[in-house]
Amino acid sequence: MADEVVTTVIREKILKMIKNEKRLDNRNFNEYRNIEINPGIITSADGSAHVSIGNTSVIAGIKIETGEPFPDTPNAGVMTTNVELIPMASPVFESGPPSPEAVEIARVVDRGIRESKMINMEKLSIVKGEKVWIIYIDLHVIDYDGNLFDTCFIASVVALSTAKFPYKKFNLEESANPSVPVEHFPIESTYVKIGNSIMVDPSLEEETIADARLTIAIDENSDIRAMQKGFSGVFKEDEIYKIIANNREINRSIREIIKGKVEVFR
Amino acid sequence: MEFLVMLMSSEGAVNIPKLINENGLRIDGRTTEQLRDIKIDVGVLKRATGSAYIEWGENKILAAVYGPREAKPRHIQNMYKAVIQCKYNMAPFSVDERKRPGIDRRSTEISKVIAEAIEGAVIVEQFPRASIDVYIEVLQANAGTRCAGLTAASVALADAGIPMKDLIAACAVGKIDGQIVLDLRKEEDNFGQADLPFAMVPKTEDIVLMQMDGHLNEDEFKKAIDLAKKGCKRVYELEVEALKEHYKADMDNTVTDKVINNGR
Amino acid sequence: MKSDGNYKTSQRIIVVPGELIAEGKLKIGSGAYSVDNRIYSEYLGIKSVKDNVVSVIPLNGKYNPKVGEMVIGYVENIAQSNWMVNINSIYPAMMLASDVPWRVGSNKLQNYIDIGEAIIAYVSEIDEVKHIRITMKSREFGRKIEDGITMTIPASKVPRVIGKNGSMISMIKDLTGCRIIVGMNGIIWLNGEKDNLAMAVNAVKKIDKNAQISGLTDNIKNMIMEWKNGISGDVDE
């Protein structure tokens, strides 16, 4: 992956505005860009969503197959998450095997979903020890303008929440409730640190000049379920506490937006 | 999909279904000379130089164009013209059985023939050493994705401000139940006797893409080409309409937004 | 500023690549090609007929540099003895260590202009395979940009932003009090007080979107005046 270039005048402008707790697009530090959520747009998938945060745009597709469980978890289903940073999305993305960036995003999204127990994996078992549902989460990034972690995460959560098991396709008896067993509703939020300022939902320019990045996944009780620190800059302990404290309020509103969309669709 | 499931009888044997009924209508109610519904949106992506989204029946496809930009790696540069590089890709969730991500032989071939078709219309001589990169992402597939993808790419190229002798219009023809029909859908492709993806430059009627598999005699072939040309002309009208509508609407918008940097 | 109604009647014919734009007497201008006395558009653009010449102004596209033109660009890469500068063209432009107004000597080039820094320069040379050279030397505007903001519009719209004999750009400068430099490559530098700067940026965007309508200068002037009159209380920045 080549590097994005932020011109010095824009960098200066960002740094200047940050001093007044403002951002280049006039947001506050605790403010997300506009979030758009469209569930169910891909009918060839078992669950899907098109999610945009600002100009960043991701399509999530869920495919569900049957297969054997892993030997160490004979009664649990399988879930894998895959992110494709396709060259359509940015002049700096290249085709080929997944870049370290794509792998990191996929793993952090996967961790937030898995560790929050969003999906009850035991309920994915079909024949104990022999046959389970395998859930593939495929994330297609189509426009990259910063903060892929959160865009991919929301897209995954919405797509999973609206996914249905393809009983017919695998000659299985239909269930009264064919929905994938979603039991929790995690939210993942990403912050960047520029100088000494910390802001949520970084734009491309902010992400490019940021010193450090922190992603946190929390559940409905605001308990922390997954974290990932990124970039070469550092955080102080109290900075992390401050982020966690702030994060509760920010995430509450986002959770409501997402839940609303999902419920309407269901 | 339900249609296919219906065909599989309980014994597992596949019956060849009837694809054209006694009224001459196809399984989705179209006549033999009718295209599926087509909807084209222009300028749907921010980062790309030009872009388009097409819904063609149940196909949903995005096309993005980057460039012209300096061709890299350097050894692919041509001193006299731009090179066209195309990547056709199917999303893992675009088909019934999850497709493993990455390049396969089918997408490599399709990318090649689409790039060659595009080179037939773009005025590549204006850009020595440059490349024009075309990305086609199939989000949902139901037969005819290369034609729909090429159509979207053509619109995205115009949107990118790339000079062309003309737009390119594409559509497939085929043979089902012994008849030549326009624009096969998946079941028709699976159980039909021939499939012929086709693209042309509408003004000159120059053929820029043509592939075929199946079985056609010479008369049928001529009839197929004739029908494909008709289909392409209709696709061309839709392309022009989409481009003009988008830019008309774009110009009518009042600029009220605040300082936004474009200084990347 | 909400309504655009008065623009809608003016003539702006959008054409697509390959569309027939003239037959017979008209001469062929830029953005068009001819076959058998018929003239067709090469671009998605606006048809323009002036002095019997028919041409197409592309709605999008990269800058096609010409020797002597002033451009604004930013450094994308630095090599041993030259900078590679993004000038919104297909090809990055090269600027040699000898093309800057300082004596570089054996110092590192990034000490003078670093990656991401913007400059104002002139196109000095283009060869047949489009290797572009630019220089900051011996011209009044050749300098490094230290403040303000830059924005990008399609280079094809630059003549409208400047206006006849500079009428449009002078008007915007006068009314907003901003300093503005328009690179021929579509990158524009602006600086001024916050609200005025926002207004100048909006004016340029509006010209970009409405490039081919008549009476644009008056329209933009009205827009700025309206804004200035309404500014007394509430500008929601």
PDB file of C-alpha atoms in Angstrom, chain A residues 4-5 7 10 13 24-26 41-45 55 59-63 65 82 84 86-91 93 95 136 138-140 142-145 168-170 204-205, chain B residues 2 5 44-48 58 60 62-64 66 69 87 89-99 101-103 135-141 258-264:
ATOM      1  CA  GLU A   4      -1.606   8.972   1.382  1.00  0.00           C
ATOM      2  CA  VAL A   5      -0.227  12.512   1.233  1.00  0.00           C
ATOM      3  CA  THR A   7      -0.626  18.698   2.035  1.00  0.00           C
ATOM      4  CA  ILE A  10      -4.171  21.161   5.267  1.00  0.00           C
ATOM      5  CA  LYS A  13      -5.136  23.993   9.129  1.00  0.00           C
ATOM      6  CA  LEU A  24     -11.580  20.499   9.404  1.00  0.00           C
ATOM      7  CA  ASP A  25     -15.203  19.577   8.653  1.00  0.00           C
ATOM      8  CA  ASN A  26     -16.428  21.569  11.685  1.00  0.00           C
ATOM      9  CA  ILE A  41     -29.175  -4.749  -0.276  1.00  0.00           C
ATOM     10  CA  ILE A  42     -27.616  -7.954  -1.614  1.00  0.00           C
ATOM     11  CA  THR A  43     -30.149 -10.712  -2.178  1.00  0.00           C
ATOM     12  CA  SER A  44     -27.524 -13.290  -3.143  1.00  0.00           C
ATOM     13  CA  ALA A  45     -26.175 -12.995   0.416  1.00  0.00           C
ATOM     14  CA  ASN A  55     -17.704   9.288   2.424  1.00  0.00           C
ATOM     15  CA  ILE A  59     -20.613  -3.391   1.807  1.00  0.00           C
ATOM     16  CA  ALA A  60     -20.863  -6.364   4.131  1.00  0.00           C
ATOM     17  CA  GLY A  61     -22.168  -9.689   2.869  1.00  0.00           C
ATOM     18  CA  ILE A  62     -22.840 -12.746   5.007  1.00  0.00           C
ATOM     19  CA  LYS A  63     -22.704 -16.205   3.473  1.00  0.00           C
ATOM     20  CA  GLU A  65     -22.641 -22.756   4.806  1.00  0.00           C
ATOM     21  CA  ASN A  82     -12.490 -11.162   5.710  1.00  0.00           C
ATOM     22  CA  GLU A  84     -10.941  -6.702   0.989  1.00  0.00           C
ATOM     23  CA  ILE A  86     -10.046  -3.341  -3.287  1.00  0.00           C
ATOM     24  CA  PRO A  87      -8.298  -0.790  -5.527  1.00  0.00           C
ATOM     25  CA  MET A  88     -11.685   0.687  -6.422  1.00  0.00           C
ATOM     26  CA  ALA A  89     -11.808   2.319  -2.990  1.00  0.00           C
ATOM     27  CA  SER A  90      -8.643   4.405  -3.073  1.00  0.00           C
ATOM     28  CA  PRO A  91      -5.769   5.352  -5.370  1.00  0.00           C
ATOM     29  CA  PHE A  93      -4.993   0.396  -2.565  1.00  0.00           C
ATOM     30  CA  SER A  95      -4.908  -5.675  -5.719  1.00  0.00           C
ATOM     31  CA  TYR A 136     -18.518 -15.931   6.500  1.00  0.00           C
ATOM     32  CA  ASP A 138     -17.036 -10.576   3.817  1.00  0.00           C
ATOM     33  CA  LEU A 139     -16.366  -6.856   3.920  1.00  0.00           C
ATOM     34  CA  HIS A 140     -15.967  -5.032   0.622  1.00  0.00           C
ATOM     35  CA  ILE A 142     -15.699   0.549  -1.888  1.00  0.00           C
ATOM     36  CA  ASP A 143     -14.798   4.130  -0.890  1.00  0.00           C
ATOM     37  CA  TYR A 144     -12.064   4.955   1.617  1.00  0.00           C
ATOM     38  CA  ASP A 145     -12.208   8.317   3.365  1.00  0.00           C
ATOM     39  CA  LYS A 168     -33.513 -24.887   2.153  1.00  0.00           C
ATOM     40  CA  LYS A 169     -30.208 -24.724   0.340  1.00  0.00           C
ATOM     41  CA  PHE A 170     -28.730 -27.347   2.661  1.00  0.00           C
ATOM     42  CA  LEU A 204      -8.797  10.374   5.974  1.00  0.00           C
ATOM     43  CA  GLU A 205      -6.725  13.499   6.589  1.00  0.00           C
TER      44      GLU A 205
ATOM     45  CA  GLU B   2     -36.584 -20.532  -5.827  1.00  0.00           C
ATOM     46  CA  VAL B   5     -34.880 -25.241  -6.338  1.00  0.00           C
ATOM     47  CA  VAL B  44     -21.362   7.232  -6.864  1.00  0.00           C
ATOM     48  CA  LEU B  45     -17.862   7.040  -5.374  1.00  0.00           C
ATOM     49  CA  LYS B  46     -15.787   9.881  -3.948  1.00  0.00           C
ATOM     50  CA  ARG B  47     -12.206   8.715  -4.309  1.00  0.00           C
ATOM     51  CA  ALA B  48     -12.402   7.385  -7.857  1.00  0.00           C
ATOM     52  CA  GLU B  58     -30.711  -8.822 -10.421  1.00  0.00           C
ATOM     53  CA  LYS B  60     -25.670  -5.142  -9.035  1.00  0.00           C
ATOM     54  CA  LEU B  62     -20.003  -0.959  -9.371  1.00  0.00           C
ATOM     55  CA  ALA B  63     -17.438   0.418 -11.812  1.00  0.00           C
ATOM     56  CA  ALA B  64     -14.681   2.872 -10.916  1.00  0.00           C
ATOM     57  CA  TYR B  66      -8.746   5.919 -11.834  1.00  0.00           C
ATOM     58  CA  ARG B  69      -2.202   8.349 -14.178  1.00  0.00           C
ATOM     59  CA  LYS B  87      -9.874  -5.713 -12.914  1.00  0.00           C
ATOM     60  CA  ASN B  89     -13.910  -9.066  -9.557  1.00  0.00           C
ATOM     61  CA  MET B  90     -16.815 -10.863  -7.961  1.00  0.00           C
ATOM     62  CA  ALA B  91     -17.581 -10.227  -4.310  1.00  0.00           C
ATOM     63  CA  PRO B  92     -17.634 -13.436  -2.222  1.00  0.00           C
ATOM     64  CA  PHE B  93     -21.328 -12.855  -1.456  1.00  0.00           C
ATOM     65  CA  SER B  94     -22.366 -12.092  -5.044  1.00  0.00           C
ATOM     66  CA  VAL B  95     -23.206 -15.670  -5.957  1.00  0.00           C
ATOM     67  CA  ASP B  96     -25.068 -18.592  -4.465  1.00  0.00           C
ATOM     68  CA  GLU B  97     -21.990 -20.528  -3.337  1.00  0.00           C
ATOM     69  CA  ARG B  98     -19.571 -18.155  -1.571  1.00  0.00           C
ATOM     70  CA  LYS B  99     -16.803 -17.333  -4.013  1.00  0.00           C
ATOM     71  CA  PRO B 101     -11.869 -13.973  -2.642  1.00  0.00           C
ATOM     72  CA  GLY B 102      -9.161 -13.281  -5.171  1.00  0.00           C
ATOM     73  CA  ILE B 103      -8.355 -13.636  -8.830  1.00  0.00           C
ATOM     74  CA  TYR B 135     -12.290  -1.630 -11.601  1.00  0.00           C
ATOM     75  CA  ILE B 136     -15.483  -3.625 -11.890  1.00  0.00           C
ATOM     76  CA  GLU B 137     -16.921  -5.099  -8.705  1.00  0.00           C
ATOM     77  CA  VAL B 138     -19.825  -7.493  -9.032  1.00  0.00           C
ATOM     78  CA  LEU B 139     -21.819  -7.234  -5.811  1.00  0.00           C
ATOM     79  CA  GLN B 140     -24.682  -9.445  -6.907  1.00  0.00           C
ATOM     80  CA  ALA B 141     -24.651 -11.658  -9.977  1.00  0.00           C
ATOM     81  CA  LYS B 258     -18.988  25.014   4.152  1.00  0.00           C
ATOM     82  CA  VAL B 259     -15.241  25.080   3.647  1.00  0.00           C
ATOM     83  CA  ILE B 260     -14.285  21.605   2.683  1.00  0.00           C
ATOM     84  CA  ASN B 261     -10.765  20.959   1.643  1.00  0.00           C
ATOM     85  CA  ASN B 262      -9.989  19.460  -1.699  1.00  0.00           C
ATOM     86  CA  GLY B 263      -6.306  19.819  -1.260  1.00  0.00           C
ATOM     87  CA  ARG B 264      -5.323  16.186  -1.192  1.00  0.00           C
TER      88      ARG B 264
END
